Amino acid sequence: MTAERARITVFDTTLRDGEQSPGCSMNQQEKLRLAHQLDRLGVDVIEAGFPIASDGDFESVKAIAAVVRRPIIAGLARACRPDIERAWEALKDAARPRIHVFLATSDIHLQYKLRITRDQCVEQAREAIRFAKSLCDDVEFSPEDATRTEPDFLCRVLDAVVEAGATTLNIPDTVGYTIPSEFGDLITTIRQRVKGIEKVTISAHCHNDLGMAVANALAAVTAGARQVECTINGIGERAGNASLEEIVMAMRVRPDRFAYETGVVGDQIFAASQMLSEITGVPVQPNKAITGRNAFAHEAGIHQDGMLKNALTYEIMTPKSVGVPDSKLVLGKHSGRHALSIRCEQLGYQFDRRALDDIYRRFVRLADKIKHVEDHHLLELIRDTHKPSGSATPLIEPIAAAAKAAAVNASQTAMPLPEPAVEPAKPFPVGPQTNAFGVPLPGHAESHHEQTQQEDYLWGV
C-alpha cells in the first residue's frame, strides 16, 4: 500500500517579492489579472503586496483580497504597528487573510540597519506578533536574514513569536547565502529546539544569489518544512527567488526522492509564466528550466532521432504536463538525416537515400551560416538543389504533385499542370497554432523578421 504523501503549501510571492525585481513593477489591473491566474494555477497563498509601501500597493492588495476568494491572501508588514494596521486594512475583506510580519535577526542587520540590540529585537518581534494576532488569526513571522543569524538567538526569537501567536514560521535565506545541507540542518535544529513548534507550520523562503534557491527549498522540505515561498519564473530581488515551477516539477518527476504533493495545476504553469513575461516585458531566458523556450526543444541529431522514436529518451516530463503545447525539433547544424527527412515529408517532399544525402550536405552548410533553418529556407534549398532538369540525384515527386498527376491521368487530360504550391505543414511535432492565451499566430507568409520577434515561446510554432 502506497504511503500517504505529505502536502506542501505553495506560497506565491510573485506579486510582492517578485515585483521588487528591477523592471518588474505592476499596476493594480496587472496584479489583479496575474492574481486570477495564480488562483487558476492552484497556489495556496498569494502574497499580494506590501500595503504600507505605497497607495498603489495598498489598493492592489485590497482589490485582490476582495475578489480572489479561494487562496489565502497575505500582506507583508514590518514589525511595527503602522505597517500591521495598514496591512490589515487592505486584507480585512479577504475570505482568508494572513498578516506576514518580518524583522531582521542577524547581527549585521541589527547593528547596521536596525541599530537595536538582540534583546530589543526579541521584544519587538513578540509585540508585533501579539498585535497582529489581535487583528487576524493567521499570522506569519519571518526572521529576515535567518541563515546568517546565530542559531541559538534565532531559536530564542522563534520561541517568543510562537508564544505570541504566530501560526507560520518562515525561515528566509534572504541573501542566498546558505547551501542545501546547511539549510536542512537549520530546519532540523528549529524543529528540535523551538517550543510549541508542533503547532505551527515551518516555511522556507530562498533566494538564488548562489544559484541554489530551489535546492535549498527542497532541502528544507526534506527536513520538515511544509510551506515553500516561491515565484513564477523565479523572479525577485537580485538573482531572484526559488522558482515555483521548478520546485513543483521536481516533486512530480522525482516522487522517489520527494514524496510530497502540492495543489498546483501543472497545465497552468506555462500560461502563468507567459502572462508574467507579457505583463512585465521581461522575457524568460531560453534555457530556463520548465518554462524557457528551449526546455522542450531539441537540435542535436542524436537527440532528435531518439525523440522521434520515443520522447522518453530525452524528456523527463511531457510538455503538456506544464501546459506547453508540444516539443519542437529545431533544425540546425547538429540535426541529423532522420529529423530532416521527417520535416521534408511534412512539407510535401519525399527523397530516396541519395537525394536525401545531397539535401543533407547542403542543409548542414546552410545551417552553419544561419544557425536555425526555417521552413522557407528548407523549401528554397530543396528547389535550388533539385531542379527539374539535369539533377544527378533525382527528386521523388512532392506528395502534392504526385496526387495531382494521378488525377490528371485518370481524367485523360493532356494539359500540363503548374508547379504545385507546397504549403508548409504544421511544424513537427504538430502543435496548436495559437499562443498560450489562444491568440492565433501569424502564418508563414509573414516575414522571417516578424516571426523571430515573437515572444510567444511556443515550441510547436
Short mmCIF file of C-alpha atoms in Angstrom, two decimals:
data_model
loop_
_atom_site.label_atom_id
_atom_site.label_comp_id
_atom_site.label_asym_id
_atom_site.label_seq_id
_atom_site.Cartn_x
_atom_site.Cartn_y
_atom_site.Cartn_z
CA MET A 1 0.00 0.00 0.00
CA THR A 2 1.44 3.43 -1.01
CA ALA A 3 2.27 5.70 1.93
CA GLU A 4 0.34 8.97 2.04
CA ARG A 5 2.37 11.84 0.64
CA ALA A 6 2.80 14.98 2.76
CA ARG A 7 1.03 18.11 1.48
CA ILE A 8 3.26 21.14 0.84
CA THR A 9 1.70 24.61 0.97
CA VAL A 10 2.75 26.72 -2.01
CA PHE A 11 3.11 30.37 -1.00
CA ASP A 12 3.48 32.50 -4.14
CA THR A 13 5.17 35.87 -3.68
CA THR A 14 5.39 36.91 -7.34
CA LEU A 15 3.19 39.94 -6.63
CA ARG A 16 5.32 41.06 -3.69
CA ASP A 17 8.93 39.85 -3.73
CA GLY A 18 8.79 39.14 -7.45
CA GLU A 19 7.60 42.67 -8.20
CA GLN A 20 10.65 44.00 -6.37
CA SER A 21 12.78 42.66 -9.22
CA PRO A 22 14.11 45.69 -11.16
CA GLY A 23 11.85 46.45 -14.11
CA CYS A 24 9.07 44.12 -12.95
CA SER A 25 6.69 46.51 -11.19
CA MET A 26 2.98 46.05 -11.94
CA ASN A 27 -0.04 48.29 -11.70
CA GLN A 28 -3.30 47.33 -9.99
CA GLN A 29 -5.00 45.85 -13.06
CA GLU A 30 -1.91 43.83 -13.94
CA LYS A 31 -1.63 42.50 -10.40
CA LEU A 32 -5.30 41.58 -10.34
CA ARG A 33 -5.01 39.79 -13.68
CA LEU A 34 -2.00 37.78 -12.51
CA ALA A 35 -3.69 37.02 -9.17
CA HIS A 36 -6.58 35.36 -11.03
CA GLN A 37 -4.05 33.26 -12.97
CA LEU A 38 -2.31 32.27 -9.71
CA ASP A 39 -5.73 31.20 -8.44
CA ARG A 40 -6.20 29.04 -11.56
CA LEU A 41 -2.69 27.69 -11.00
CA GLY A 42 -3.82 26.41 -7.62
CA VAL A 43 -1.35 28.11 -5.28
CA ASP A 44 -2.37 28.02 -1.62
CA VAL A 45 -1.22 31.51 -0.60
CA ILE A 46 -0.88 34.67 -2.69
CA GLU A 47 1.28 37.35 -1.12
CA ALA A 48 -0.42 40.25 -2.84
CA GLY A 49 1.93 43.04 -1.82
CA PHE A 50 3.39 45.32 0.85
CA PRO A 51 0.46 47.63 1.71
CA ILE A 52 2.48 50.29 3.58
CA ALA A 53 4.89 50.69 0.64
CA SER A 54 2.57 52.88 -1.48
CA ASP A 55 -1.06 53.77 -2.05
CA GLY A 56 -0.92 51.72 -5.25
CA ASP A 57 0.28 48.63 -3.42
CA PHE A 58 -2.38 49.10 -0.75
CA GLU A 59 -5.15 49.36 -3.35
CA SER A 60 -3.82 46.33 -5.23
CA VAL A 61 -3.83 44.16 -2.11
CA LYS A 62 -7.29 45.41 -1.19
CA ALA A 63 -8.67 44.68 -4.68
CA ILE A 64 -7.19 41.18 -4.78
CA ALA A 65 -8.47 40.40 -1.28
CA ALA A 66 -11.98 41.41 -2.32
CA VAL A 67 -12.30 39.18 -5.40
CA VAL A 68 -9.84 36.25 -5.19
CA ARG A 69 -11.56 34.07 -2.63
CA ARG A 70 -10.10 30.54 -2.68
CA PRO A 71 -6.43 31.03 -1.66
CA ILE A 72 -5.13 32.76 1.45
CA ILE A 73 -4.28 36.40 0.64
CA ALA A 74 -1.25 37.70 2.55
CA GLY A 75 0.09 41.20 3.03
CA LEU A 76 3.61 42.00 4.21
CA ALA A 77 4.35 44.25 7.18
CA ARG A 78 7.40 45.29 9.14
CA ALA A 79 7.30 44.57 12.86
CA CYS A 80 5.62 47.86 13.80
CA ARG A 81 2.05 49.00 14.41
CA PRO A 82 1.59 51.34 11.39
CA ASP A 83 2.65 48.60 8.95
CA ILE A 84 0.47 45.96 10.60
CA GLU A 85 -2.56 48.26 10.75
CA ARG A 86 -2.13 49.17 7.08
CA ALA A 87 -1.80 45.51 6.10
CA TRP A 88 -4.95 44.60 8.00
CA GLU A 89 -6.89 47.47 6.43
CA ALA A 90 -6.01 46.10 2.99
CA LEU A 91 -6.72 42.46 3.93
CA LYS A 92 -9.79 42.65 6.16
CA ASP A 93 -12.27 41.86 3.35
CA ALA A 94 -10.37 38.72 2.29
CA ALA A 95 -12.07 35.36 2.72
CA ARG A 96 -8.81 34.02 4.19
CA PRO A 97 -6.48 36.87 5.26
CA ARG A 98 -2.91 36.50 6.55
CA ILE A 99 -0.63 39.17 8.01
CA HIS A 100 3.03 38.44 7.28
CA VAL A 101 5.34 40.20 9.73
CA PHE A 102 9.12 40.35 9.33
CA LEU A 103 12.05 41.59 11.39
CA ALA A 104 15.76 41.13 10.75
CA THR A 105 17.62 38.96 13.29
CA SER A 106 21.22 38.66 12.05
CA ASP A 107 23.85 40.64 13.94
CA ILE A 108 24.89 42.52 10.81
CA HIS A 109 21.31 43.71 10.26
CA LEU A 110 20.72 44.50 13.92
CA GLN A 111 23.92 46.55 14.15
CA TYR A 112 24.00 48.39 10.84
CA LYS A 113 20.39 48.52 9.62
CA LEU A 114 18.10 48.48 12.66
CA ARG A 115 20.61 49.71 15.27
CA ILE A 116 18.99 47.68 18.04
CA THR A 117 20.21 45.02 20.46
CA ARG A 118 19.27 41.36 20.46
CA ASP A 119 17.03 41.87 23.47
CA GLN A 120 15.22 44.72 21.71
CA CYS A 121 14.79 42.51 18.66
CA VAL A 122 13.12 39.75 20.68
CA GLU A 123 10.77 42.20 22.36
CA GLN A 124 9.85 43.97 19.11
CA ALA A 125 9.09 40.68 17.38
CA ARG A 126 6.96 39.48 20.29
CA GLU A 127 4.91 42.68 20.48
CA ALA A 128 4.41 42.88 16.71
CA ILE A 129 3.06 39.32 16.52
CA ARG A 130 0.86 39.88 19.54
CA PHE A 131 -0.67 42.97 17.91
CA ALA A 132 -1.10 41.26 14.50
CA LYS A 133 -2.78 38.32 16.24
CA SER A 134 -5.30 40.67 17.83
CA LEU A 135 -6.43 41.60 14.31
CA CYS A 136 -6.06 38.37 12.36
CA ASP A 137 -5.99 34.70 13.32
CA ASP A 138 -3.46 33.75 10.62
CA VAL A 139 -0.10 35.41 11.32
CA GLU A 140 3.24 34.53 9.73
CA PHE A 141 6.62 35.65 11.07
CA SER A 142 9.87 35.88 9.12
CA PRO A 143 13.24 36.46 10.84
CA GLU A 144 14.95 38.29 7.97
CA ASP A 145 18.46 37.02 7.15
CA ALA A 146 17.80 33.90 9.22
CA THR A 147 20.59 31.89 7.62
CA ARG A 148 23.18 34.40 8.83
CA THR A 149 21.65 34.58 12.31
CA GLU A 150 23.37 32.78 15.19
CA PRO A 151 21.20 29.63 15.70
CA ASP A 152 20.74 30.00 19.47
CA PHE A 153 19.46 33.55 19.07
CA LEU A 154 17.27 32.58 16.11
CA CYS A 155 15.57 29.92 18.23
CA ARG A 156 15.10 32.44 21.02
CA VAL A 157 13.25 34.83 18.67
CA LEU A 158 11.14 31.99 17.27
CA ASP A 159 10.21 30.87 20.81
CA ALA A 160 8.93 34.38 21.51
CA VAL A 161 6.77 34.71 18.38
CA VAL A 162 5.26 31.23 18.71
CA GLU A 163 4.27 32.09 22.27
CA ALA A 164 2.77 35.37 20.97
CA GLY A 165 0.57 33.54 18.46
CA ALA A 166 2.41 33.11 15.16
CA THR A 167 0.94 30.28 13.09
CA THR A 168 3.68 30.06 10.44
CA LEU A 169 7.44 30.46 10.94
CA ASN A 170 9.11 31.37 7.67
CA ILE A 171 12.89 30.89 7.54
CA PRO A 172 14.32 33.21 4.86
CA ASP A 173 17.67 32.77 3.17
CA THR A 174 17.40 36.46 2.41
CA VAL A 175 20.72 36.90 0.62
CA GLY A 176 21.03 33.42 -0.91
CA TYR A 177 23.94 32.55 1.38
CA THR A 178 23.18 29.04 2.57
CA ILE A 179 23.74 25.65 0.93
CA PRO A 180 21.29 22.70 0.97
CA SER A 181 22.93 20.56 3.68
CA GLU A 182 23.34 23.58 5.96
CA PHE A 183 19.79 24.78 5.42
CA GLY A 184 18.37 21.33 6.06
CA ASP A 185 20.32 21.18 9.33
CA LEU A 186 18.93 24.59 10.34
CA ILE A 187 15.34 23.43 9.80
CA THR A 188 16.07 20.30 11.84
CA THR A 189 17.53 22.43 14.66
CA ILE A 190 14.41 24.63 14.69
CA ARG A 191 12.14 21.57 14.82
CA GLN A 192 14.09 20.17 17.76
CA ARG A 193 14.57 23.29 19.85
CA VAL A 194 11.68 25.76 19.38
CA LYS A 195 8.92 25.34 21.98
CA GLY A 196 5.48 24.69 20.52
CA ILE A 197 6.87 24.07 17.03
CA GLU A 198 4.42 21.20 16.54
CA LYS A 199 1.57 23.75 16.50
CA VAL A 200 2.94 25.86 13.66
CA THR A 201 3.99 25.45 10.03
CA ILE A 202 7.65 25.84 9.11
CA SER A 203 8.23 27.63 5.82
CA ALA A 204 11.27 28.28 3.60
CA HIS A 205 11.95 31.41 1.55
CA CYS A 206 15.11 31.05 -0.54
CA HIS A 207 16.96 33.49 -2.78
CA ASN A 208 19.11 32.49 -5.71
CA ASP A 209 22.33 34.50 -5.30
CA LEU A 210 24.46 31.34 -5.49
CA GLY A 211 22.06 29.52 -7.81
CA MET A 212 20.81 27.18 -5.06
CA ALA A 213 17.38 28.58 -4.18
CA VAL A 214 15.38 25.58 -5.44
CA ALA A 215 17.87 23.08 -3.99
CA ASN A 216 17.73 24.86 -0.62
CA ALA A 217 13.92 24.94 -0.64
CA LEU A 218 13.78 21.20 -1.37
CA ALA A 219 16.32 20.54 1.38
CA ALA A 220 14.10 22.45 3.80
CA VAL A 221 11.06 20.41 2.79
CA THR A 222 13.02 17.19 3.22
CA ALA A 223 13.99 18.37 6.73
CA GLY A 224 10.40 19.08 7.72
CA ALA A 225 9.30 22.43 6.25
CA ARG A 226 5.75 22.23 4.96
CA GLN A 227 5.48 25.56 3.14
CA VAL A 228 7.68 26.90 0.32
CA GLU A 229 7.73 30.54 -0.73
CA CYS A 230 8.47 30.98 -4.41
CA THR A 231 7.74 32.97 -7.57
CA ILE A 232 6.77 32.34 -11.18
CA ASN A 233 9.91 32.17 -13.35
CA GLY A 234 11.96 32.66 -10.16
CA ILE A 235 11.77 36.47 -10.39
CA GLY A 236 12.65 38.58 -7.37
CA GLU A 237 15.29 40.72 -5.71
CA ARG A 238 18.81 40.49 -7.23
CA ALA A 239 19.20 36.95 -8.66
CA GLY A 240 15.60 36.10 -7.82
CA ASN A 241 13.67 33.63 -5.69
CA ALA A 242 13.16 29.90 -5.76
CA SER A 243 11.18 29.09 -8.89
CA LEU A 244 7.68 27.75 -8.26
CA GLU A 245 7.62 25.62 -11.39
CA GLU A 246 10.99 24.01 -10.65
CA ILE A 247 10.05 23.09 -7.08
CA VAL A 248 6.68 21.64 -8.09
CA MET A 249 8.00 19.65 -11.04
CA ALA A 250 10.99 18.33 -9.08
CA MET A 251 8.47 16.76 -6.69
CA ARG A 252 6.37 15.35 -9.53
CA VAL A 253 9.22 13.98 -11.62
CA ARG A 254 11.11 12.55 -8.62
CA PRO A 255 8.49 11.28 -6.14
CA ASP A 256 11.00 8.61 -5.16
CA ARG A 257 13.11 11.37 -3.58
CA PHE A 258 10.44 13.97 -2.79
CA ALA A 259 7.33 12.15 -1.57
CA TYR A 260 5.24 15.30 -1.36
CA GLU A 261 2.30 16.76 -3.20
CA THR A 262 1.03 20.26 -3.93
CA GLY A 263 -2.23 21.69 -5.19
CA VAL A 264 -0.59 23.28 -8.22
CA VAL A 265 -2.37 22.61 -11.52
CA GLY A 266 0.51 21.62 -13.79
CA ASP A 267 -1.02 22.58 -17.11
CA GLN A 268 -1.44 26.18 -15.90
CA ILE A 269 2.31 26.66 -15.29
CA PHE A 270 3.24 27.76 -18.80
CA ALA A 271 0.28 30.15 -19.04
CA ALA A 272 1.34 31.78 -15.76
CA SER A 273 4.92 32.11 -17.00
CA GLN A 274 3.76 33.64 -20.29
CA MET A 275 1.38 36.06 -18.59
CA LEU A 276 4.04 37.29 -16.18
CA SER A 277 6.50 37.80 -19.03
CA GLU A 278 3.91 39.69 -21.05
CA ILE A 279 2.90 41.94 -18.12
CA THR A 280 6.45 42.83 -17.05
CA GLY A 281 8.01 42.87 -20.51
CA VAL A 282 10.83 40.69 -19.18
CA PRO A 283 11.34 37.57 -21.33
CA VAL A 284 12.11 34.17 -19.87
CA GLN A 285 15.71 33.13 -20.53
CA PRO A 286 15.68 30.50 -23.31
CA ASN A 287 17.35 27.78 -21.22
CA LYS A 288 15.19 28.37 -18.12
CA ALA A 289 14.07 25.03 -16.66
CA ILE A 290 10.42 24.12 -17.30
CA THR A 291 9.28 27.43 -18.88
CA GLY A 292 12.18 28.53 -21.13
CA ARG A 293 11.58 28.23 -24.87
CA ASN A 294 14.40 25.66 -25.17
CA ALA A 295 13.17 23.48 -22.30
CA PHE A 296 11.46 21.11 -24.73
CA ALA A 297 13.41 21.94 -27.90
CA HIS A 298 15.94 19.56 -29.47
CA GLU A 299 18.55 20.28 -32.15
CA ALA A 300 21.23 17.60 -31.84
CA GLY A 301 20.73 14.79 -34.35
CA ILE A 302 21.16 12.03 -31.77
CA HIS A 303 18.55 13.67 -29.54
CA GLN A 304 16.16 14.23 -32.44
CA ASP A 305 16.47 10.63 -33.56
CA GLY A 306 15.69 9.43 -30.03
CA MET A 307 12.75 11.84 -29.72
CA LEU A 308 11.23 10.64 -32.98
CA LYS A 309 11.42 7.06 -31.73
CA ASN A 310 10.34 7.66 -28.12
CA ALA A 311 10.14 11.06 -26.40
CA LEU A 312 11.16 9.50 -23.07
CA THR A 313 14.70 9.12 -24.44
CA TYR A 314 15.37 12.84 -23.90
CA GLU A 315 12.42 14.28 -21.96
CA ILE A 316 11.78 13.53 -18.28
CA MET A 317 8.33 15.16 -18.33
CA THR A 318 5.82 15.78 -21.06
CA PRO A 319 5.40 19.34 -22.37
CA LYS A 320 1.66 19.11 -21.76
CA SER A 321 2.24 18.35 -18.06
CA VAL A 322 3.27 22.00 -17.63
CA GLY A 323 0.93 23.44 -20.27
CA VAL A 324 3.39 23.65 -23.17
CA PRO A 325 1.68 22.69 -26.46
CA ASP A 326 4.41 20.31 -27.67
CA SER A 327 8.11 19.65 -28.12
CA LYS A 328 9.98 21.05 -31.10
CA LEU A 329 12.82 19.58 -33.07
CA VAL A 330 14.87 22.58 -34.15
CA LEU A 331 16.62 22.23 -37.50
CA GLY A 332 20.21 23.38 -37.08
CA LYS A 333 23.73 22.23 -37.86
CA HIS A 334 23.53 19.49 -35.19
CA SER A 335 20.40 17.94 -36.69
CA GLY A 336 20.55 14.53 -38.36
CA ARG A 337 19.11 13.00 -41.52
CA HIS A 338 16.17 11.46 -39.64
CA ALA A 339 14.78 14.80 -38.47
CA LEU A 340 15.50 16.44 -41.84
CA SER A 341 13.71 13.66 -43.70
CA ILE A 342 10.64 13.89 -41.46
CA ARG A 343 10.46 17.66 -41.88
CA CYS A 344 10.76 17.41 -45.67
CA GLU A 345 7.91 14.89 -45.72
CA GLN A 346 5.75 17.25 -43.67
CA LEU A 347 6.47 19.97 -46.24
CA GLY A 348 5.32 17.65 -49.01
CA TYR A 349 8.55 16.09 -50.30
CA GLN A 350 9.97 12.57 -50.18
CA PHE A 351 13.52 11.61 -51.20
CA ASP A 352 15.46 8.46 -51.94
CA ARG A 353 18.66 7.95 -49.96
CA ARG A 354 20.99 9.62 -52.49
CA ALA A 355 18.74 12.65 -52.82
CA LEU A 356 18.46 12.96 -49.04
CA ASP A 357 22.25 12.79 -48.66
CA ASP A 358 22.62 15.61 -51.18
CA ILE A 359 19.99 17.73 -49.44
CA TYR A 360 21.57 16.99 -46.06
CA ARG A 361 25.07 18.14 -47.10
CA ARG A 362 23.70 21.42 -48.41
CA PHE A 363 21.46 21.80 -45.36
CA VAL A 364 24.45 21.49 -42.97
CA ARG A 365 26.38 24.15 -44.89
CA LEU A 366 23.38 26.46 -44.73
CA ALA A 367 22.82 25.79 -41.02
CA ASP A 368 26.46 26.70 -40.33
CA LYS A 369 25.72 30.15 -41.71
CA ILE A 370 22.25 30.95 -40.35
CA LYS A 371 22.02 28.76 -37.18
CA HIS A 372 18.32 27.81 -37.44
CA VAL A 373 16.87 26.63 -40.73
CA GLU A 374 13.25 27.72 -41.06
CA ASP A 375 10.70 26.10 -43.39
CA HIS A 376 11.06 28.72 -46.11
CA HIS A 377 14.85 28.21 -46.10
CA LEU A 378 14.38 24.47 -46.48
CA LEU A 379 11.94 24.86 -49.36
CA GLU A 380 14.34 27.18 -51.21
CA LEU A 381 17.17 24.71 -50.65
CA ILE A 382 15.08 21.81 -51.99
CA ARG A 383 14.06 23.69 -55.12
CA ASP A 384 17.56 25.03 -55.81
CA THR A 385 19.15 21.62 -55.31
CA HIS A 386 16.72 19.55 -57.35
CA LYS A 387 15.76 21.46 -60.47
CA PRO A 388 13.63 19.51 -62.98
CA SER A 389 16.48 19.08 -65.47
CA GLY A 390 19.99 17.77 -65.07
CA SER A 391 19.74 16.60 -61.44
CA ALA A 392 22.18 13.82 -60.65
CA THR A 393 20.07 12.85 -57.64
CA PRO A 394 16.50 12.77 -58.89
CA LEU A 395 13.81 14.01 -56.55
CA ILE A 396 10.89 11.76 -55.82
CA GLU A 397 7.89 13.87 -56.70
CA PRO A 398 6.38 16.07 -53.99
CA ILE A 399 3.40 14.37 -52.43
CA ALA A 400 1.04 17.14 -53.55
CA ALA A 401 2.36 16.99 -57.15
CA ALA A 402 2.05 13.21 -57.34
CA ALA A 403 -1.57 13.38 -56.25
CA LYS A 404 -2.37 15.98 -58.89
CA ALA A 405 -0.58 13.97 -61.61
CA ALA A 406 -2.64 10.89 -60.74
CA ALA A 407 -5.82 12.91 -61.05
CA VAL A 408 -4.71 14.18 -64.46
CA ASN A 409 -4.03 10.68 -65.78
CA ALA A 410 -7.34 9.44 -64.56
CA SER A 411 -9.24 12.14 -66.42
CA GLN A 412 -7.03 11.74 -69.57
CA THR A 413 -6.24 15.43 -69.53
CA ALA A 414 -3.12 16.35 -71.51
CA MET A 415 -2.79 19.92 -70.25
CA PRO A 416 0.37 20.48 -68.20
CA LEU A 417 -0.09 21.34 -64.56
CA PRO A 418 1.64 24.30 -62.96
CA GLU A 419 4.27 23.55 -60.35
CA PRO A 420 2.40 22.84 -57.12
CA ALA A 421 2.42 25.49 -54.46
CA VAL A 422 3.62 23.49 -51.48
CA GLU A 423 2.06 24.91 -48.38
CA PRO A 424 4.12 24.28 -45.27
CA ALA A 425 2.53 21.79 -42.93
CA LYS A 426 2.32 22.36 -39.21
CA PRO A 427 5.79 22.24 -37.62
CA PHE A 428 6.79 18.92 -36.20
CA PRO A 429 5.62 17.54 -33.87
CA VAL A 430 2.30 19.13 -34.81
CA GLY A 431 1.11 21.65 -32.23
CA PRO A 432 -1.66 24.27 -31.99
CA GLN A 433 -1.14 27.46 -33.97
CA THR A 434 -2.05 29.77 -31.08
CA ASN A 435 -0.11 31.24 -28.20
CA ALA A 436 -0.69 30.41 -24.52
CA PHE A 437 -3.73 32.69 -24.40
CA GLY A 438 -5.44 31.31 -27.53
CA VAL A 439 -4.40 34.18 -29.80
CA PRO A 440 -3.75 32.93 -33.38
CA LEU A 441 -0.14 33.16 -34.52
CA PRO A 442 0.87 34.75 -37.85
CA GLY A 443 1.13 32.44 -40.87
CA HIS A 444 4.22 31.57 -42.88
CA ALA A 445 3.59 34.41 -45.32
CA GLU A 446 4.87 36.88 -42.76
CA SER A 447 8.49 37.91 -42.83
CA HIS A 448 11.17 35.92 -41.07
CA HIS A 449 11.95 39.01 -39.00
CA GLU A 450 8.37 39.23 -37.72
CA GLN A 451 8.35 35.54 -36.80
CA THR A 452 11.64 35.69 -34.92
CA GLN A 453 10.49 38.74 -32.97
CA GLN A 454 7.56 36.87 -31.45
CA GLU A 455 7.95 36.36 -27.71
CA ASP A 456 5.40 33.55 -27.57
CA TYR A 457 7.75 30.72 -26.52
CA LEU A 458 5.56 28.19 -28.30
CA TRP A 459 7.83 25.40 -29.41
CA GLY A 460 5.15 24.00 -31.72
CA VAL A 461 5.35 27.18 -33.82
#
